[in-house]
PDB file of C-alpha atoms in Angstrom:
ATOM      1  CA  MET A   1     -48.125  48.827  79.591  1.00 81.00           C
ATOM      2  CA  LEU A   2     -44.802  48.994  77.792  1.00 87.00           C
ATOM      3  CA  PHE A   3     -43.149  48.071  81.077  1.00 89.00           C
ATOM      4  CA  MET A   4     -45.240  44.903  81.283  1.00 91.00           C
ATOM      5  CA  ILE A   5     -44.135  43.834  77.786  1.00 93.00           C
ATOM      6  CA  PHE A   6     -40.473  44.373  78.604  1.00 93.00           C
ATOM      7  CA  ALA A   7     -40.877  42.658  81.976  1.00 93.00           C
ATOM      8  CA  ILE A   8     -42.486  39.609  80.385  1.00 94.00           C
ATOM      9  CA  LEU A   9     -39.752  39.549  77.725  1.00 94.00           C
ATOM     10  CA  THR A  10     -37.051  39.693  80.410  1.00 94.00           C
ATOM     11  CA  VAL A  11     -38.570  37.000  82.597  1.00 95.00           C
ATOM     12  CA  ALA A  12     -39.253  34.735  79.608  1.00 95.00           C
ATOM     13  CA  GLY A  13     -35.654  35.147  78.454  1.00 95.00           C
ATOM     14  CA  ALA A  14     -34.322  34.382  81.922  1.00 95.00           C
ATOM     15  CA  VAL A  15     -36.513  31.288  82.339  1.00 94.00           C
ATOM     16  CA  ALA A  16     -35.570  30.032  78.883  1.00 94.00           C
ATOM     17  CA  ALA A  17     -31.872  30.678  79.532  1.00 92.00           C
ATOM     18  CA  LEU A  18     -31.900  28.473  82.604  1.00 90.00           C
ATOM     19  CA  SER A  19     -34.220  25.730  81.350  1.00 89.00           C
ATOM     20  CA  LEU A  20     -33.083  25.023  77.778  1.00 88.00           C
ATOM     21  CA  ARG A  21     -30.906  21.985  77.188  1.00 85.00           C
ATOM     22  CA  ASN A  22     -28.758  23.391  74.381  1.00 87.00           C
ATOM     23  CA  LEU A  23     -26.197  25.806  75.827  1.00 88.00           C
ATOM     24  CA  VAL A  24     -26.026  28.022  72.745  1.00 90.00           C
ATOM     25  CA  HIS A  25     -29.815  28.464  72.849  1.00 92.00           C
ATOM     26  CA  SER A  26     -29.462  29.327  76.550  1.00 92.00           C
ATOM     27  CA  VAL A  27     -27.010  32.097  75.770  1.00 93.00           C
ATOM     28  CA  LEU A  28     -29.315  33.479  73.054  1.00 93.00           C
ATOM     29  CA  ALA A  29     -32.215  33.525  75.529  1.00 94.00           C
ATOM     30  CA  LEU A  30     -29.921  35.222  78.048  1.00 94.00           C
ATOM     31  CA  THR A  31     -29.206  37.922  75.468  1.00 95.00           C
ATOM     32  CA  LEU A  32     -32.976  38.434  75.161  1.00 94.00           C
ATOM     33  CA  ALA A  33     -33.257  38.834  78.934  1.00 95.00           C
ATOM     34  CA  PHE A  34     -30.408  41.373  79.014  1.00 95.00           C
ATOM     35  CA  ALA A  35     -31.933  43.340  76.128  1.00 95.00           C
ATOM     36  CA  GLY A  36     -35.323  43.388  77.863  1.00 94.00           C
ATOM     37  CA  LEU A  37     -33.667  44.664  81.014  1.00 94.00           C
ATOM     38  CA  ALA A  38     -31.922  47.384  78.980  1.00 95.00           C
ATOM     39  CA  ALA A  39     -35.344  48.421  77.630  1.00 94.00           C
ATOM     40  CA  VAL A  40     -36.659  48.601  81.209  1.00 93.00           C
ATOM     41  CA  TYR A  41     -33.722  50.872  82.125  1.00 93.00           C
ATOM     42  CA  LEU A  42     -34.431  53.101  79.132  1.00 92.00           C
ATOM     43  CA  GLN A  43     -38.074  53.280  80.130  1.00 90.00           C
ATOM     44  CA  LEU A  44     -37.132  54.278  83.685  1.00 89.00           C
ATOM     45  CA  GLY A  45     -35.186  57.233  82.314  1.00 86.00           C
ATOM     46  CA  ALA A  46     -31.672  55.825  82.740  1.00 87.00           C
ATOM     47  CA  GLN A  47     -30.499  56.176  79.153  1.00 89.00           C
ATOM     48  CA  PHE A  48     -26.798  55.820  79.885  1.00 90.00           C
ATOM     49  CA  ILE A  49     -27.292  52.675  81.958  1.00 92.00           C
ATOM     50  CA  GLY A  50     -29.536  51.154  79.300  1.00 93.00           C
ATOM     51  CA  LEU A  51     -26.945  51.712  76.598  1.00 93.00           C
ATOM     52  CA  ALA A  52     -24.142  50.496  78.872  1.00 92.00           C
ATOM     53  CA  GLN A  53     -26.203  47.380  79.578  1.00 93.00           C
ATOM     54  CA  ILE A  54     -26.531  46.691  75.852  1.00 94.00           C
ATOM     55  CA  LEU A  55     -22.824  47.330  75.235  1.00 93.00           C
ATOM     56  CA  VAL A  56     -21.470  45.363  78.179  1.00 92.00           C
ATOM     57  CA  TYR A  57     -23.951  42.502  78.574  1.00 92.00           C
ATOM     58  CA  VAL A  58     -25.416  41.937  75.127  1.00 91.00           C
ATOM     59  CA  GLY A  59     -22.173  42.899  73.425  1.00 89.00           C
ATOM     60  CA  ALA A  60     -19.394  41.573  75.618  1.00 90.00           C
ATOM     61  CA  VAL A  61     -20.561  39.168  78.325  1.00 91.00           C
ATOM     62  CA  ALA A  62     -22.844  37.157  76.005  1.00 91.00           C
ATOM     63  CA  ILE A  63     -20.044  36.804  73.439  1.00 91.00           C
ATOM     64  CA  LEU A  64     -17.641  35.762  76.205  1.00 91.00           C
ATOM     65  CA  ILE A  65     -20.095  33.094  77.387  1.00 92.00           C
ATOM     66  CA  VAL A  66     -20.565  31.843  73.807  1.00 92.00           C
ATOM     67  CA  PHE A  67     -16.786  31.446  73.494  1.00 90.00           C
ATOM     68  CA  ALA A  68     -16.655  29.563  76.789  1.00 90.00           C
ATOM     69  CA  VAL A  69     -19.498  27.280  75.619  1.00 90.00           C
ATOM     70  CA  LEU A  70     -17.690  26.539  72.368  1.00 89.00           C
ATOM     71  CA  LEU A  71     -14.380  25.885  74.146  1.00 87.00           C
ATOM     72  CA  THR A  72     -15.882  23.504  76.687  1.00 85.00           C
ATOM     73  CA  ARG A  73     -18.192  21.481  74.465  1.00 79.00           C
ATOM     74  CA  ASP A  74     -19.209  18.422  76.443  1.00 67.00           C
ATOM     75  CA  THR A  75     -20.377  15.766  74.006  1.00 60.00           C
ATOM     76  CA  ARG A  76     -21.251  12.896  76.290  1.00 57.00           C
ATOM     77  CA  ALA A  77     -23.563  14.627  78.784  1.00 54.00           C
ATOM     78  CA  THR A  78     -26.506  14.940  76.408  1.00 58.00           C
ATOM     79  CA  SER A  79     -28.560  12.069  77.804  1.00 60.00           C
ATOM     80  CA  GLN A  80     -28.315  13.210  81.413  1.00 65.00           C
ATOM     81  CA  SER A  81     -30.938  15.322  83.125  1.00 69.00           C
ATOM     82  CA  ILE A  82     -29.996  18.994  83.021  1.00 68.00           C
ATOM     83  CA  ILE A  83     -30.939  19.416  86.659  1.00 71.00           C
ATOM     84  CA  SER A  84     -28.592  18.050  89.241  1.00 69.00           C
ATOM     85  CA  SER A  85     -30.401  15.315  91.140  1.00 69.00           C
ATOM     86  CA  SER A  86     -28.626  16.004  94.416  1.00 69.00           C
ATOM     87  CA  ARG A  87     -29.771  19.619  94.493  1.00 74.00           C
ATOM     88  CA  ILE A  88     -33.424  19.229  93.526  1.00 76.00           C
ATOM     89  CA  GLY A  89     -34.192  20.073  97.152  1.00 80.00           C
ATOM     90  CA  SER A  90     -33.235  23.693  96.585  1.00 85.00           C
ATOM     91  CA  TRP A  91     -36.702  24.474  95.153  1.00 88.00           C
ATOM     92  CA  PRO A  92     -38.076  25.397  98.617  1.00 90.00           C
ATOM     93  CA  VAL A  93     -35.147  27.776  99.125  1.00 91.00           C
ATOM     94  CA  VAL A  94     -35.877  29.538  95.831  1.00 92.00           C
ATOM     95  CA  LEU A  95     -39.609  29.748  96.533  1.00 93.00           C
ATOM     96  CA  ALA A  96     -38.962  31.012 100.074  1.00 94.00           C
ATOM     97  CA  VAL A  97     -36.588  33.727  98.800  1.00 94.00           C
ATOM     98  CA  PHE A  98     -39.100  34.916  96.223  1.00 94.00           C
ATOM     99  CA  GLY A  99     -41.987  34.704  98.682  1.00 94.00           C
ATOM    100  CA  ILE A 100     -40.205  36.743 101.338  1.00 94.00           C
ATOM    101  CA  LEU A 101     -39.091  39.378  98.811  1.00 93.00           C
ATOM    102  CA  ALA A 102     -42.583  39.666  97.294  1.00 92.00           C
ATOM    103  CA  TRP A 103     -44.182  39.848 100.739  1.00 92.00           C
ATOM    104  CA  ALA A 104     -41.770  42.602 101.806  1.00 91.00           C
ATOM    105  CA  ILE A 105     -42.449  44.563  98.609  1.00 88.00           C
ATOM    106  CA  ARG A 106     -46.230  44.259  98.978  1.00 86.00           C
ATOM    107  CA  HIS A 107     -46.230  45.346 102.603  1.00 86.00           C
ATOM    108  CA  SER A 108     -43.676  48.154 102.553  1.00 81.00           C
ATOM    109  CA  ALA A 109     -44.915  51.684 103.114  1.00 75.00           C
ATOM    110  CA  ARG A 110     -42.655  52.872 100.307  1.00 67.00           C
ATOM    111  CA  SER A 111     -44.772  51.285  97.577  1.00 62.00           C
ATOM    112  CA  GLN A 112     -47.713  53.559  98.362  1.00 66.00           C
ATOM    113  CA  TRP A 113     -45.739  56.732  97.657  1.00 68.00           C
ATOM    114  CA  ALA A 114     -46.549  58.992  94.754  1.00 70.00           C
ATOM    115  CA  ILE A 115     -44.538  58.676  91.554  1.00 74.00           C
ATOM    116  CA  PRO A 116     -42.069  61.571  91.278  1.00 77.00           C
ATOM    117  CA  PRO A 117     -41.576  63.308  87.929  1.00 78.00           C
ATOM    118  CA  GLN A 118     -39.006  61.850  85.551  1.00 78.00           C
ATOM    119  CA  PRO A 119     -35.577  63.102  86.686  1.00 76.00           C
ATOM    120  CA  GLU A 120     -33.569  65.000  84.118  1.00 77.00           C
ATOM    121  CA  THR A 121     -30.137  63.498  83.678  1.00 79.00           C
ATOM    122  CA  SER A 122     -27.803  64.109  80.805  1.00 82.00           C
ATOM    123  CA  ILE A 123     -24.684  62.208  79.872  1.00 85.00           C
ATOM    124  CA  GLN A 124     -22.797  65.402  80.733  1.00 88.00           C
ATOM    125  CA  GLN A 125     -23.997  65.265  84.342  1.00 87.00           C
ATOM    126  CA  ILE A 126     -22.940  61.625  84.600  1.00 89.00           C
ATOM    127  CA  GLY A 127     -19.526  62.489  83.172  1.00 90.00           C
ATOM    128  CA  ASN A 128     -19.097  65.362  85.602  1.00 90.00           C
ATOM    129  CA  ALA A 129     -20.060  63.170  88.549  1.00 89.00           C
ATOM    130  CA  MET A 130     -17.689  60.438  87.384  1.00 89.00           C
ATOM    131  CA  MET A 131     -14.750  62.783  86.948  1.00 91.00           C
ATOM    132  CA  LEU A 132     -15.250  64.828  90.121  1.00 91.00           C
ATOM    133  CA  ARG A 133     -17.174  63.152  92.909  1.00 90.00           C
ATOM    134  CA  PHE A 134     -16.605  59.526  91.873  1.00 92.00           C
ATOM    135  CA  ALA A 135     -13.073  59.902  90.483  1.00 93.00           C
ATOM    136  CA  LEU A 136     -11.444  57.598  93.041  1.00 94.00           C
ATOM    137  CA  PRO A 137     -13.957  54.741  92.608  1.00 92.00           C
ATOM    138  CA  LEU A 138     -13.503  55.083  88.846  1.00 93.00           C
ATOM    139  CA  GLU A 139      -9.740  54.650  89.196  1.00 95.00           C
ATOM    140  CA  ILE A 140     -10.237  51.666  91.511  1.00 95.00           C
ATOM    141  CA  ILE A 141     -12.665  50.002  89.082  1.00 94.00           C
ATOM    142  CA  GLY A 142     -10.124  50.506  86.284  1.00 94.00           C
ATOM    143  CA  LEU A 143      -7.426  48.866  88.406  1.00 96.00           C
ATOM    144  CA  LEU A 144      -9.815  46.039  89.314  1.00 95.00           C
ATOM    145  CA  LEU A 145     -10.654  45.385  85.670  1.00 94.00           C
ATOM    146  CA  THR A 146      -6.968  45.326  84.734  1.00 95.00           C
ATOM    147  CA  VAL A 147      -6.104  42.923  87.544  1.00 95.00           C
ATOM    148  CA  ALA A 148      -9.116  40.697  86.791  1.00 94.00           C
ATOM    149  CA  LEU A 149      -8.380  40.473  83.076  1.00 93.00           C
ATOM    150  CA  ILE A 150      -4.676  39.727  83.640  1.00 94.00           C
ATOM    151  CA  GLY A 151      -5.736  37.118  86.186  1.00 93.00           C
ATOM    152  CA  ALA A 152      -8.251  35.603  83.764  1.00 92.00           C
ATOM    153  CA  VAL A 153      -5.613  35.318  81.046  1.00 91.00           C
ATOM    154  CA  THR A 154      -3.164  33.764  83.516  1.00 91.00           C
ATOM    155  CA  ILE A 155      -5.707  31.212  84.698  1.00 88.00           C
ATOM    156  CA  ALA A 156      -6.866  30.257  81.210  1.00 85.00           C
ATOM    157  CA  MET A 157      -3.371  30.115  79.723  1.00 83.00           C
ATOM    158  CA  ARG A 158      -2.079  26.663  78.908  1.00 72.00           C
ATOM    159  CA  GLU A 159       0.317  25.464  81.583  1.00 70.00           C
ATOM    160  CA  GLN A 160       3.518  24.650  79.756  1.00 65.00           C
ATOM    161  CA  GLU A 161       5.129  22.327  82.300  1.00 61.00           C
ATOM    162  CA  GLU A 162       2.094  20.105  82.547  1.00 56.00           C
ATOM    163  CA  THR A 163       1.431  19.649  78.839  1.00 52.00           C
ATOM    164  CA  ARG A 164       5.011  18.877  77.937  1.00 48.00           C
TER     165      ARG A 164
ATOM    166  CA  MET B   1     -47.177  54.402  84.529  1.00 49.00           C
ATOM    167  CA  THR B   2     -45.039  51.852  86.260  1.00 63.00           C
ATOM    168  CA  SER B   3     -44.628  52.001  89.979  1.00 81.00           C
ATOM    169  CA  LEU B   4     -41.737  51.244  92.270  1.00 84.00           C
ATOM    170  CA  SER B   5     -43.282  48.004  93.485  1.00 86.00           C
ATOM    171  CA  SER B   6     -43.679  46.541  89.986  1.00 89.00           C
ATOM    172  CA  CYS B   7     -39.979  47.204  89.295  1.00 90.00           C
ATOM    173  CA  LEU B   8     -39.078  45.583  92.596  1.00 91.00           C
ATOM    174  CA  LEU B   9     -41.297  42.585  91.849  1.00 92.00           C
ATOM    175  CA  LEU B  10     -39.632  42.117  88.464  1.00 93.00           C
ATOM    176  CA  SER B  11     -36.276  42.316  90.201  1.00 95.00           C
ATOM    177  CA  ALA B  12     -37.312  39.758  92.836  1.00 95.00           C
ATOM    178  CA  LEU B  13     -38.563  37.409  90.126  1.00 94.00           C
ATOM    179  CA  LEU B  14     -35.301  37.717  88.180  1.00 95.00           C
ATOM    180  CA  PHE B  15     -33.334  37.093  91.368  1.00 95.00           C
ATOM    181  CA  ALA B  16     -35.377  33.970  92.133  1.00 95.00           C
ATOM    182  CA  ILE B  17     -34.918  32.640  88.585  1.00 94.00           C
ATOM    183  CA  GLY B  18     -31.175  33.288  88.758  1.00 94.00           C
ATOM    184  CA  LEU B  19     -30.967  31.630  92.163  1.00 94.00           C
ATOM    185  CA  ALA B  20     -32.851  28.572  90.899  1.00 93.00           C
ATOM    186  CA  GLY B  21     -30.466  28.275  87.956  1.00 91.00           C
ATOM    187  CA  ALA B  22     -27.351  28.770  90.069  1.00 91.00           C
ATOM    188  CA  LEU B  23     -28.467  26.183  92.620  1.00 90.00           C
ATOM    189  CA  MET B  24     -29.847  23.492  90.353  1.00 88.00           C
ATOM    190  CA  ARG B  25     -28.187  23.352  86.964  1.00 86.00           C
ATOM    191  CA  ARG B  26     -25.370  20.877  86.359  1.00 83.00           C
ATOM    192  CA  ASN B  27     -23.343  22.903  83.912  1.00 87.00           C
ATOM    193  CA  ALA B  28     -20.867  25.379  85.423  1.00 89.00           C
ATOM    194  CA  ILE B  29     -21.498  27.914  82.648  1.00 91.00           C
ATOM    195  CA  LEU B  30     -25.211  27.955  83.475  1.00 91.00           C
ATOM    196  CA  VAL B  31     -24.411  28.468  87.147  1.00 92.00           C
ATOM    197  CA  LEU B  32     -22.431  31.537  86.065  1.00 93.00           C
ATOM    198  CA  ILE B  33     -25.378  32.718  83.938  1.00 94.00           C
ATOM    199  CA  GLY B  34     -27.611  32.424  87.007  1.00 94.00           C
ATOM    200  CA  ILE B  35     -25.187  34.559  89.003  1.00 94.00           C
ATOM    201  CA  GLU B  36     -25.169  37.173  86.234  1.00 94.00           C
ATOM    202  CA  LEU B  37     -28.974  37.274  86.334  1.00 94.00           C
ATOM    203  CA  MET B  38     -28.917  37.845  90.096  1.00 95.00           C
ATOM    204  CA  LEU B  39     -26.433  40.708  89.661  1.00 95.00           C
ATOM    205  CA  ASN B  40     -28.729  42.229  87.028  1.00 95.00           C
ATOM    206  CA  ALA B  41     -31.673  41.985  89.416  1.00 95.00           C
ATOM    207  CA  ALA B  42     -29.666  43.971  91.981  1.00 95.00           C
ATOM    208  CA  ASN B  43     -28.834  46.576  89.318  1.00 95.00           C
ATOM    209  CA  LEU B  44     -32.529  46.930  88.488  1.00 94.00           C
ATOM    210  CA  ASN B  45     -33.215  47.613  92.172  1.00 93.00           C
ATOM    211  CA  PHE B  46     -30.623  50.396  92.202  1.00 93.00           C
ATOM    212  CA  ILE B  47     -32.128  51.996  89.100  1.00 92.00           C
ATOM    213  CA  ALA B  48     -35.675  51.697  90.463  1.00 91.00           C
ATOM    214  CA  PHE B  49     -34.735  53.361  93.742  1.00 89.00           C
ATOM    215  CA  TRP B  50     -32.784  56.047  91.883  1.00 90.00           C
ATOM    216  CA  ARG B  51     -35.849  56.784  89.747  1.00 88.00           C
ATOM    217  CA  TYR B  52     -38.468  56.768  92.501  1.00 87.00           C
ATOM    218  CA  GLY B  53     -36.455  57.789  95.548  1.00 82.00           C
ATOM    219  CA  PRO B  54     -35.605  61.271  96.785  1.00 82.00           C
ATOM    220  CA  ASN B  55     -32.664  63.225  95.289  1.00 80.00           C
ATOM    221  CA  PRO B  56     -32.298  61.584  91.867  1.00 80.00           C
ATOM    222  CA  GLU B  57     -30.033  64.468  90.839  1.00 81.00           C
ATOM    223  CA  ALA B  58     -27.305  63.129  93.160  1.00 82.00           C
ATOM    224  CA  LEU B  59     -26.904  60.200  90.697  1.00 86.00           C
ATOM    225  CA  THR B  60     -25.707  57.811  93.402  1.00 89.00           C
ATOM    226  CA  GLY B  61     -27.881  54.891  92.297  1.00 89.00           C
ATOM    227  CA  MET B  62     -26.784  55.312  88.710  1.00 90.00           C
ATOM    228  CA  MET B  63     -23.091  55.486  89.648  1.00 92.00           C
ATOM    229  CA  PHE B  64     -23.449  52.364  91.751  1.00 93.00           C
ATOM    230  CA  VAL B  65     -24.935  50.533  88.774  1.00 94.00           C
ATOM    231  CA  ILE B  66     -22.084  51.671  86.499  1.00 93.00           C
ATOM    232  CA  PHE B  67     -19.483  50.347  88.932  1.00 94.00           C
ATOM    233  CA  SER B  68     -21.523  47.206  89.522  1.00 94.00           C
ATOM    234  CA  ILE B  69     -21.592  46.502  85.770  1.00 94.00           C
ATOM    235  CA  GLY B  70     -17.803  46.878  85.732  1.00 92.00           C
ATOM    236  CA  VAL B  71     -17.368  44.460  88.617  1.00 93.00           C
ATOM    237  CA  ALA B  72     -19.796  41.993  86.996  1.00 93.00           C
ATOM    238  CA  ALA B  73     -17.812  42.082  83.754  1.00 92.00           C
ATOM    239  CA  ALA B  74     -14.593  41.325  85.655  1.00 93.00           C
ATOM    240  CA  GLU B  75     -16.362  38.528  87.536  1.00 93.00           C
ATOM    241  CA  ALA B  76     -17.651  36.970  84.303  1.00 92.00           C
ATOM    242  CA  ALA B  77     -14.164  37.040  82.765  1.00 92.00           C
ATOM    243  CA  VAL B  78     -12.529  35.382  85.779  1.00 93.00           C
ATOM    244  CA  GLY B  79     -15.355  32.852  86.174  1.00 93.00           C
ATOM    245  CA  LEU B  80     -15.232  31.765  82.533  1.00 92.00           C
ATOM    246  CA  ALA B  81     -11.428  31.522  82.681  1.00 92.00           C
ATOM    247  CA  LEU B  82     -11.800  29.234  85.708  1.00 91.00           C
ATOM    248  CA  ILE B  83     -14.333  27.077  83.858  1.00 91.00           C
ATOM    249  CA  ILE B  84     -12.047  26.791  80.804  1.00 90.00           C
ATOM    250  CA  SER B  85      -9.114  25.875  83.050  1.00 90.00           C
ATOM    251  CA  LEU B  86     -11.287  23.291  84.824  1.00 89.00           C
ATOM    252  CA  TYR B  87     -12.363  21.814  81.501  1.00 89.00           C
ATOM    253  CA  ARG B  88      -8.740  21.549  80.406  1.00 87.00           C
ATOM    254  CA  HIS B  89      -7.820  19.630  83.548  1.00 85.00           C
ATOM    255  CA  ILE B  90     -10.724  17.198  83.993  1.00 85.00           C
ATOM    256  CA  LYS B  91     -12.544  17.416  80.629  1.00 82.00           C
ATOM    257  CA  THR B  92     -15.943  18.261  82.033  1.00 82.00           C
ATOM    258  CA  THR B  93     -18.040  21.264  83.031  1.00 82.00           C
ATOM    259  CA  ASN B  94     -20.473  19.207  85.068  1.00 83.00           C
ATOM    260  CA  ILE B  95     -20.103  20.452  88.628  1.00 82.00           C
ATOM    261  CA  ASP B  96     -21.307  17.142  90.081  1.00 81.00           C
ATOM    262  CA  GLU B  97     -18.162  15.489  88.761  1.00 82.00           C
ATOM    263  CA  VAL B  98     -15.830  18.101  90.237  1.00 82.00           C
ATOM    264  CA  ASN B  99     -15.454  16.461  93.619  1.00 83.00           C
ATOM    265  CA  SER B 100     -11.731  15.708  94.006  1.00 83.00           C
ATOM    266  CA  MET B 101     -11.533  18.005  97.060  1.00 82.00           C
ATOM    267  CA  ARG B 102     -14.498  16.423  98.811  1.00 80.00           C
ATOM    268  CA  GLY B 103     -13.547  15.206 102.279  1.00 71.00           C
TER     269      GLY B 103
END
């Protein structure tokens, strides 16, 4: 029951995020979708992931998108349709993707299996796994984040030669 | 109690919504938002299979989601930097107008 509420909240947030005209409202609706998804994670027993979702998506990514919206305010495009006219034909693609996924989920043998008991995971277990078994991927993800953030700053930095 | 298939259906629905937004919206920032939603749908699949699959104590699904969130954060930063750079050069975020490399 609780899952249905969170699912509806998430889907409503996602639909609103991609259908509203005002970009700031879109980002607020996106935050709602991310928070609903975090609640779904918490309900599935993944406490750490739920909290990480709130910290990273609601806290950081949404703020980043708000800054990008404010920096790229387009004042003259308000009268245009929000949907690109040349790509209106992608509706069948979207419906086909959802239809195939839903069909596969309905007809898989896996969905008839019994529900296992809630797995017990503590933050300590996750920390142990991260430091021992997944130590190398953790280092690589740290390197990737460093490279990506330096790259992002380099791309977004004002080019001196051109503006002079 | 929720079942695996309802989680997967929610994930499929989120993926479809994200795909629709990424394919159809004009604004580059909203295309990026659609991509973020699709990544989140994939994360939900990992968590659902971790919860309902065998051997949840191995924590592989959870670890994959943690790394996937990290990669998604890096992707969002680079994507938004590209959009800001694009806006600085041609003063628009409408992807229909970004056609100077069209053959």
